[in-house]
CSV table of C-alpha atoms in Angstrom, one decimal:
chain,number,residue,atom,x,y,z
A,8,MET,CA,-13.3,9.1,-20.8
A,9,LEU,CA,-15.0,12.5,-22.5
A,10,ALA,CA,-17.3,10.3,-24.6
A,11,LYS,CA,-17.8,8.0,-21.9
A,12,CYS,CA,-19.5,9.8,-20.0
A,13,GLN,CA,-21.8,12.0,-23.0
A,14,VAL,CA,-22.8,8.7,-23.0
A,15,LEU,CA,-24.2,7.7,-19.4
A,16,ALA,CA,-25.7,12.3,-18.9
A,17,VAL,CA,-28.0,10.5,-21.6
A,18,THR,CA,-29.0,7.6,-19.2
A,19,ASP,CA,-28.9,9.5,-15.6
A,20,ALA,CA,-28.2,13.2,-15.6
A,21,SER,CA,-27.8,13.4,-11.6
A,22,PHE,CA,-25.3,10.2,-12.0
A,23,PHE,CA,-23.3,12.0,-14.1
A,24,ILE,CA,-22.9,14.6,-12.1
A,25,THR,CA,-21.6,12.2,-8.9
A,26,LEU,CA,-19.4,10.4,-12.0
A,27,GLN,CA,-17.5,13.8,-12.0
A,28,LYS,CA,-17.6,14.3,-8.1
A,29,ALA,CA,-16.0,10.5,-8.0
A,30,LEU,CA,-12.8,10.8,-10.1
A,31,ALA,CA,-12.4,14.2,-9.2
A,32,GLY,CA,-9.7,14.9,-7.2
A,33,LEU,CA,-8.0,11.5,-7.4
A,34,ARG,CA,-4.5,12.7,-8.1
A,35,ARG,CA,-4.4,14.8,-5.1
A,36,ILE,CA,-4.6,11.7,-3.1
A,37,ASN,CA,-1.0,10.0,-2.1
A,38,LEU,CA,-0.3,6.5,-1.4
A,39,ASP,CA,-2.0,3.6,-3.0
A,40,GLY,CA,-1.3,1.3,-0.8
A,41,LEU,CA,-4.6,2.0,0.5
A,42,ARG,CA,-7.9,-0.6,0.5
A,43,TRP,CA,-10.3,0.1,-1.3
A,44,ARG,CA,-13.5,-0.5,0.3
A,45,VAL,CA,-17.1,-0.6,-0.7
A,46,PHE,CA,-20.5,0.1,1.8
A,47,ASP,CA,-23.5,-1.1,0.6
A,48,ALA,CA,-25.5,1.0,2.1
A,49,LYS,CA,-28.8,-0.7,1.4
A,50,GLY,CA,-30.9,-2.0,4.7
A,51,GLN,CA,-28.5,-0.1,6.6
A,52,VAL,CA,-29.3,1.8,9.5
A,53,LEU,CA,-28.4,6.0,9.2
A,54,GLY,CA,-26.2,6.2,11.7
A,55,ARG,CA,-24.1,2.9,12.4
A,56,LEU,CA,-23.4,3.3,9.0
A,57,ALA,CA,-21.6,6.4,9.2
A,58,SER,CA,-19.5,5.3,12.3
A,59,GLN,CA,-18.0,2.1,11.1
A,60,ILE,CA,-17.5,4.6,7.6
A,61,ALA,CA,-15.7,7.4,10.1
A,62,VAL,CA,-13.6,4.7,11.7
A,63,VAL,CA,-12.6,3.1,8.3
A,64,LEU,CA,-11.6,6.7,7.0
A,65,GLN,CA,-9.5,8.0,9.7
A,66,GLY,CA,-7.4,4.5,9.6
A,67,LYS,CA,-8.1,3.5,12.8
A,68,ASP,CA,-8.6,-0.3,12.3
A,69,LYS,CA,-4.8,-0.3,11.1
A,70,PRO,CA,-2.5,-1.4,13.9
A,71,THR,CA,0.1,1.3,12.4
A,72,TYR,CA,-2.1,4.2,13.1
A,73,ALA,CA,-0.5,7.8,14.2
A,74,PRO,CA,-3.4,10.6,14.7
A,75,HIS,CA,-1.3,13.6,12.1
A,76,VAL,CA,-0.9,11.1,9.4
A,77,GLU,CA,-3.4,10.7,6.9
A,78,ASN,CA,-3.8,6.6,6.1
A,79,GLY,CA,-7.3,5.8,5.8
A,80,ASP,CA,-8.8,3.6,3.0
A,81,MET,CA,-10.6,5.3,0.4
A,82,CYS,CA,-14.1,4.3,1.1
A,83,VAL,CA,-17.2,3.5,-1.7
A,84,VAL,CA,-20.0,3.6,-0.3
A,85,LEU,CA,-23.4,2.6,-3.1
A,86,ASN,CA,-27.3,2.7,-2.3
A,87,ALA,CA,-27.5,5.6,-0.8
A,88,LYS,CA,-31.1,6.4,-1.8
A,89,ASP,CA,-31.5,2.8,0.4
A,90,ILE,CA,-30.2,4.2,3.7
A,91,SER,CA,-33.3,3.9,6.3
A,92,VAL,CA,-33.5,5.3,9.9
A,93,THR,CA,-35.9,4.5,12.3
A,94,GLY,CA,-38.6,6.2,13.9
A,95,ARG,CA,-39.9,8.9,12.4
A,96,LYS,CA,-36.4,10.4,11.4
A,97,MET,CA,-37.5,10.5,7.6
A,98,THR,CA,-40.0,12.4,7.9
A,99,ASP,CA,-38.9,14.5,11.0
A,100,LYS,CA,-34.8,14.8,11.3
A,101,ILE,CA,-34.2,18.4,9.7
A,102,TYR,CA,-30.6,19.7,8.2
A,103,TYR,CA,-30.2,23.4,9.6
A,104,TRP,CA,-28.2,25.5,8.6
A,105,HIS,CA,-27.0,29.6,8.8
A,106,THR,CA,-25.9,30.8,5.3
A,107,GLY,CA,-24.2,34.1,7.4
A,108,TYR,CA,-26.5,36.4,6.9
A,109,ILE,CA,-29.2,37.5,9.6
A,110,GLY,CA,-32.6,35.4,9.9
A,111,HIS,CA,-31.2,33.2,7.3
A,112,LEU,CA,-31.3,29.8,9.0
A,113,LYS,CA,-32.2,28.1,6.2
A,114,GLU,CA,-33.8,23.8,6.8
A,115,ARG,CA,-34.5,21.1,5.3
A,116,ARG,CA,-36.3,17.4,6.0
A,117,LEU,CA,-34.2,14.5,5.4
A,118,LYS,CA,-37.2,13.7,3.2
A,119,ASP,CA,-36.8,16.2,0.7
A,120,GLN,CA,-32.5,15.6,1.0
A,121,MET,CA,-33.1,11.9,0.2
A,122,GLU,CA,-35.0,13.9,-2.9
A,123,LYS,CA,-33.1,16.2,-3.6
A,124,ASP,CA,-29.0,14.0,-3.5
A,125,PRO,CA,-29.1,11.4,-1.6
A,126,THR,CA,-24.9,11.0,-0.9
A,127,GLU,CA,-25.9,14.3,1.5
A,128,VAL,CA,-27.0,12.6,3.8
A,129,ILE,CA,-24.0,10.0,4.3
A,130,ARG,CA,-21.7,12.6,4.1
A,131,LYS,CA,-22.9,15.0,5.8
A,132,ALA,CA,-23.1,12.1,8.8
A,133,VAL,CA,-20.0,10.6,8.5
A,134,LEU,CA,-18.2,14.3,7.7
A,135,ARG,CA,-19.7,15.0,11.6
A,136,MET,CA,-18.6,11.6,13.0
A,137,LEU,CA,-14.4,12.8,12.0
A,138,PRO,CA,-13.1,15.0,14.3
A,139,ARG,CA,-12.6,18.1,13.1
A,140,ASN,CA,-9.2,18.8,12.2
A,141,ARG,CA,-6.5,19.2,9.4
A,142,LEU,CA,-7.1,16.2,7.9
A,143,ARG,CA,-11.1,16.4,7.9
A,144,ASP,CA,-10.4,17.4,4.4
A,145,ASP,CA,-8.5,14.5,3.2
A,146,ARG,CA,-10.8,12.2,4.6
A,147,ASP,CA,-13.3,13.5,2.7
A,148,ARG,CA,-11.9,12.9,-0.6
A,149,LYS,CA,-11.5,9.6,0.2
A,150,LEU,CA,-15.2,8.8,0.6
A,151,ARG,CA,-16.9,8.2,-2.8
A,152,ILE,CA,-20.3,7.8,-2.4
A,153,PHE,CA,-22.9,6.8,-5.2
A,154,SER,CA,-26.9,6.4,-5.2
A,155,GLY,CA,-26.9,3.5,-6.8
A,156,ASN,CA,-25.1,0.3,-7.6
A,157,GLU,CA,-23.1,1.9,-10.1
A,158,HIS,CA,-19.4,3.0,-9.8
A,159,PRO,CA,-16.3,4.4,-12.1
A,160,PHE,CA,-14.1,1.9,-9.9
A,161,HIS,CA,-14.3,-1.6,-11.6
A,162,ASP,CA,-10.5,-1.7,-12.3
A,163,ARG,CA,-9.3,-1.1,-8.6
A,164,PRO,CA,-9.2,-3.9,-6.3
A,165,LEU,CA,-12.4,-3.3,-4.2
A,166,GLU,CA,-13.4,-5.8,-0.9
A,167,PRO,CA,-16.2,-5.5,0.4
A,168,PHE,CA,-16.7,-4.0,4.0
A,169,VAL,CA,-18.8,-7.0,6.7
A,170,MET,CA,-20.9,-4.5,9.4
A,171,PRO,CA,-19.9,-6.5,12.5
A,172,PRO,CA,-23.3,-7.9,14.5
A,173,ARG,CA,-25.4,-5.7,15.9
A,174,GLN,CA,-27.8,-6.5,18.8
A,175,VAL,CA,-30.9,-5.1,17.1
A,176,ARG,CA,-32.7,-3.8,19.8
A,177,GLU,CA,-36.6,-5.9,20.5
A,178,MET,CA,-39.1,-3.9,19.5
A,179,ARG,CA,-41.7,-2.2,22.4
A,180,PRO,CA,-44.6,-3.3,22.8
A,181,ARG,CA,-46.1,-1.2,21.3
A,182,ALA,CA,-44.4,-1.2,17.6
A,183,ARG,CA,-44.9,-5.3,18.4
A,184,ARG,CA,-48.9,-4.7,18.1
A,185,ALA,CA,-49.7,-1.9,15.0
A,186,LEU,CA,-46.4,-4.2,13.4
A,187,ILE,CA,-48.8,-7.8,13.9
A,188,ARG,CA,-52.2,-6.0,13.2
A,189,ALA,CA,-50.5,-4.6,9.2
A,190,GLN,CA,-49.2,-7.8,8.9
A,191,LYS,CA,-52.7,-9.1,10.2
A,192,LYS,CA,-54.0,-6.7,8.0
A,193,GLU,CA,-51.6,-7.6,4.7
A,194,GLU,CA,-53.0,-11.6,5.3
A,195,ALA,CA,-56.6,-10.6,5.4
A,196,ASN,CA,-56.0,-8.7,2.6
A,197,ARG,CA,-54.4,-11.3,0.5
A,198,ALA,CA,-56.8,-13.8,1.4
A,199,LYS,CA,-59.5,-11.5,0.3
A,200,GLU,CA,-57.8,-11.2,-2.6
A,201,GLU,CA,-57.6,-14.9,-3.5
A,202,GLY,CA,-60.8,-15.6,-2.4
A,203,ASP,CA,-62.0,-13.2,-4.9
A,204,THR,CA,-59.5,-14.1,-7.7
A,205,LYS,CA,-60.8,-18.0,-7.0
A,206,ASN,CA,-64.6,-16.7,-7.2
A,207,ALA,CA,-64.4,-14.7,-9.8
A,208,LYS,CA,-62.6,-18.1,-12.0
A,209,ALA,CA,-65.3,-19.8,-10.9
A,210,ASP,CA,-68.0,-18.1,-11.7
A,211,ALA,CA,-66.1,-17.9,-15.4
A,212,THR,CA,-65.7,-21.8,-15.6
A,213,ALA,CA,-69.2,-21.6,-14.8
B,18,MET,CA,25.6,61.5,41.1
B,19,THR,CA,28.2,59.8,38.1
B,20,ARG,CA,27.1,57.9,35.6
B,21,VAL,CA,26.3,54.5,36.6
B,22,PRO,CA,25.4,52.5,33.7
B,23,ARG,CA,23.4,48.8,34.4
B,24,GLY,CA,26.8,46.9,32.6
B,25,TYR,CA,26.5,43.8,31.3
B,26,ILE,CA,24.0,41.7,33.5
B,27,ALA,CA,20.3,42.1,32.2
B,28,ARG,CA,22.8,41.6,28.6
B,29,ARG,CA,23.6,38.1,30.2
B,30,ARG,CA,20.5,37.2,30.8
B,31,ARG,CA,19.2,38.2,28.2
B,32,THR,CA,21.5,36.1,25.8
B,33,LYS,CA,20.9,32.8,28.5
B,34,MET,CA,17.6,33.2,26.8
B,35,ARG,CA,18.3,33.7,23.4
B,36,SER,CA,19.6,30.5,23.0
B,37,PHE,CA,16.6,29.0,23.5
B,38,ALA,CA,15.0,30.6,20.9
B,39,SER,CA,17.5,29.3,18.2
B,40,ASN,CA,15.2,27.4,15.9
B,41,PHE,CA,11.6,30.2,16.8
B,42,ARG,CA,10.8,32.0,13.5
B,43,GLY,CA,11.0,35.4,12.1
B,44,ALA,CA,11.5,38.3,15.1
B,45,HIS,CA,10.8,35.1,18.2
B,46,LEU,CA,15.0,34.8,17.4
B,47,ARG,CA,16.6,38.2,17.1
B,48,LEU,CA,14.3,40.7,19.3
B,49,ASN,CA,14.8,40.4,23.0
B,50,ARG,CA,11.4,41.3,24.5
B,51,MET,CA,10.1,38.6,22.2
B,52,ILE,CA,11.9,36.3,22.8
B,53,ILE,CA,11.3,36.4,26.0
B,54,GLN,CA,8.0,36.5,25.7
B,55,GLN,CA,8.0,33.9,23.1
B,56,VAL,CA,10.6,31.4,25.5
B,57,ARG,CA,8.0,31.7,28.6
B,58,ARG,CA,5.5,30.3,26.7
B,59,ALA,CA,7.3,27.4,25.2
B,60,PHE,CA,9.6,26.3,28.2
B,61,VAL,CA,4.7,26.5,30.0
B,62,SER,CA,4.1,24.6,26.9
B,63,SER,CA,7.2,21.9,27.9
B,64,HIS,CA,5.9,21.2,31.2
B,65,ARG,CA,2.7,21.2,30.4
B,66,ASP,CA,2.8,18.4,27.4
B,67,ARG,CA,5.3,16.6,29.5
B,68,GLY,CA,1.9,15.9,31.3
B,69,ARG,CA,0.1,14.8,28.6
B,70,GLN,CA,2.5,13.4,27.2
B,71,LYS,CA,2.1,10.2,28.7
B,72,ARG,CA,-1.6,10.8,28.2
B,73,ASP,CA,-1.3,10.8,24.5
B,74,PHE,CA,1.6,7.8,24.0
B,75,ARG,CA,-1.4,5.9,26.1
B,76,ARG,CA,-4.1,6.7,24.3
B,77,LEU,CA,-2.3,5.8,20.7
B,78,TRP,CA,-1.4,2.0,22.5
B,79,ILE,CA,-4.5,2.1,22.9
B,80,THR,CA,-5.5,2.7,19.7
B,81,ARG,CA,-3.3,0.9,17.8
B,82,ILE,CA,-3.3,-2.4,20.3
B,83,ASN,CA,-7.8,-1.9,19.6
B,84,ALA,CA,-7.1,-2.4,16.2
B,85,ALA,CA,-4.8,-5.0,16.3
B,86,THR,CA,-6.3,-7.8,18.1
B,87,ARG,CA,-9.3,-7.2,16.0
B,88,VAL,CA,-7.4,-7.2,12.7
B,89,TYR,CA,-5.6,-10.4,13.7
B,90,ASN,CA,-9.1,-11.8,14.9
B,91,VAL,CA,-7.0,-11.9,18.9
B,92,PHE,CA,-9.7,-11.3,20.5
B,93,ASP,CA,-12.8,-9.4,19.7
B,94,SER,CA,-12.1,-6.0,21.1
B,95,TYR,CA,-9.1,-4.0,23.4
B,96,SER,CA,-11.0,-4.2,26.1
B,97,LYS,CA,-12.2,-7.8,26.2
B,98,LEU,CA,-7.7,-8.8,25.5
B,99,ILE,CA,-6.8,-6.8,29.1
B,100,HIS,CA,-9.9,-8.2,30.8
B,101,ASN,CA,-7.9,-11.9,29.9
B,102,LEU,CA,-4.8,-10.2,30.6
B,103,TYR,CA,-6.0,-8.9,34.1
B,104,LYS,CA,-7.4,-12.0,34.1
B,105,LYS,CA,-4.3,-14.3,34.3
B,106,GLU,CA,-2.1,-12.5,35.6
B,107,LEU,CA,0.0,-11.4,32.4
B,108,ILE,CA,1.3,-7.9,33.3
B,109,LEU,CA,2.4,-6.6,29.7
B,110,ASN,CA,2.0,-2.9,29.5
B,111,ARG,CA,0.2,-1.2,27.3
B,112,LYS,CA,3.4,0.0,25.3
B,113,MET,CA,4.4,-3.2,25.0
B,114,LEU,CA,1.9,-4.6,23.7
B,115,ALA,CA,1.5,-1.4,21.2
B,116,GLN,CA,5.0,-2.7,19.8
B,117,VAL,CA,3.6,-5.9,20.0
B,118,ALA,CA,1.1,-5.8,18.1
B,119,VAL,CA,3.1,-3.6,15.4
B,120,SER,CA,6.6,-5.1,14.9
B,121,ASN,CA,5.6,-8.8,15.4
B,122,PRO,CA,2.2,-9.7,14.9
B,123,ASN,CA,2.5,-13.2,15.3
B,124,ASN,CA,3.3,-12.7,19.0
B,125,LEU,CA,0.2,-10.8,19.2
B,126,TYR,CA,-0.8,-14.9,18.4
B,127,THR,CA,1.7,-16.4,21.0
B,128,ILE,CA,0.0,-13.8,23.6
B,129,SER,CA,-3.6,-15.1,23.1
B,130,ASN,CA,-2.8,-19.2,23.0
B,131,LYS,CA,-0.6,-18.2,26.1
B,132,ILE,CA,-4.2,-16.6,27.8
B,133,LYS,CA,-6.3,-18.7,26.9
B,134,THR,CA,-4.2,-22.1,27.4
B,135,ILE,CA,-3.3,-20.8,31.1
B,136,ASP,CA,-6.7,-21.8,32.9
């Protein structure tokens, strides 16, 4: 295991850290009558994905749910760096926390957090959707998030999670007009490029 | 005045309370003053939670029925199941539905088929 970790460390330092975090505390989780559900965060909206994860993590999708017993499935989230948010949240969503010292209210924007550690974004979102009780820490232990596609759980019986179908609201008129304008501009650029290359070829041949 | 001790009245009252506190922790089951306080709190909790119990169990049944309808693809959700049950005037309460969902999932299918066919 250590050799494997060293090899991986050469390739990607941050992945090595998440690998350590990923395998940490697996022994503490009791039953393995649990399923391993894999969520692909690529292109998913942050909050909507997080609420589904929270439901699965609590075990609320099982008919044998009991609120005093921790029976949620293991959740593996991949491609955390490809999570998407709507609106201007990438630049405008701020995470606040207070260190306890007076005047020390810290903040960090979503953009910076994604550069620093994209897994924390999803982790915060999911943890803040779980009920704040004594089972919350155990549920946190069952949640494993990875920035990319690689994860060390290939020998487990993994089940991909299918997101429930979603009614995407149609675009607001101003946003739609902006989108159409952007599309037209791109088409114009592409046409111009093709025209340029054709002219260049014509000049070359002539 | 002659000396008049109070007798065993207070002691009797306190011994009655002691039986309720027999499974409390530490001084709460040994010392009379603490017993009185803790037993009163226990009775209050018990009274309040008898009302809560009805609410809590109904909540649990609803969560379980919701999970079961989604897992077994009976209906899309708890709300649709209940709506259809009411439409077809099937008076199964949630306690029964939850028990059915947990123990005999096949019977969920028979219920849903009954709902879909009576029309």
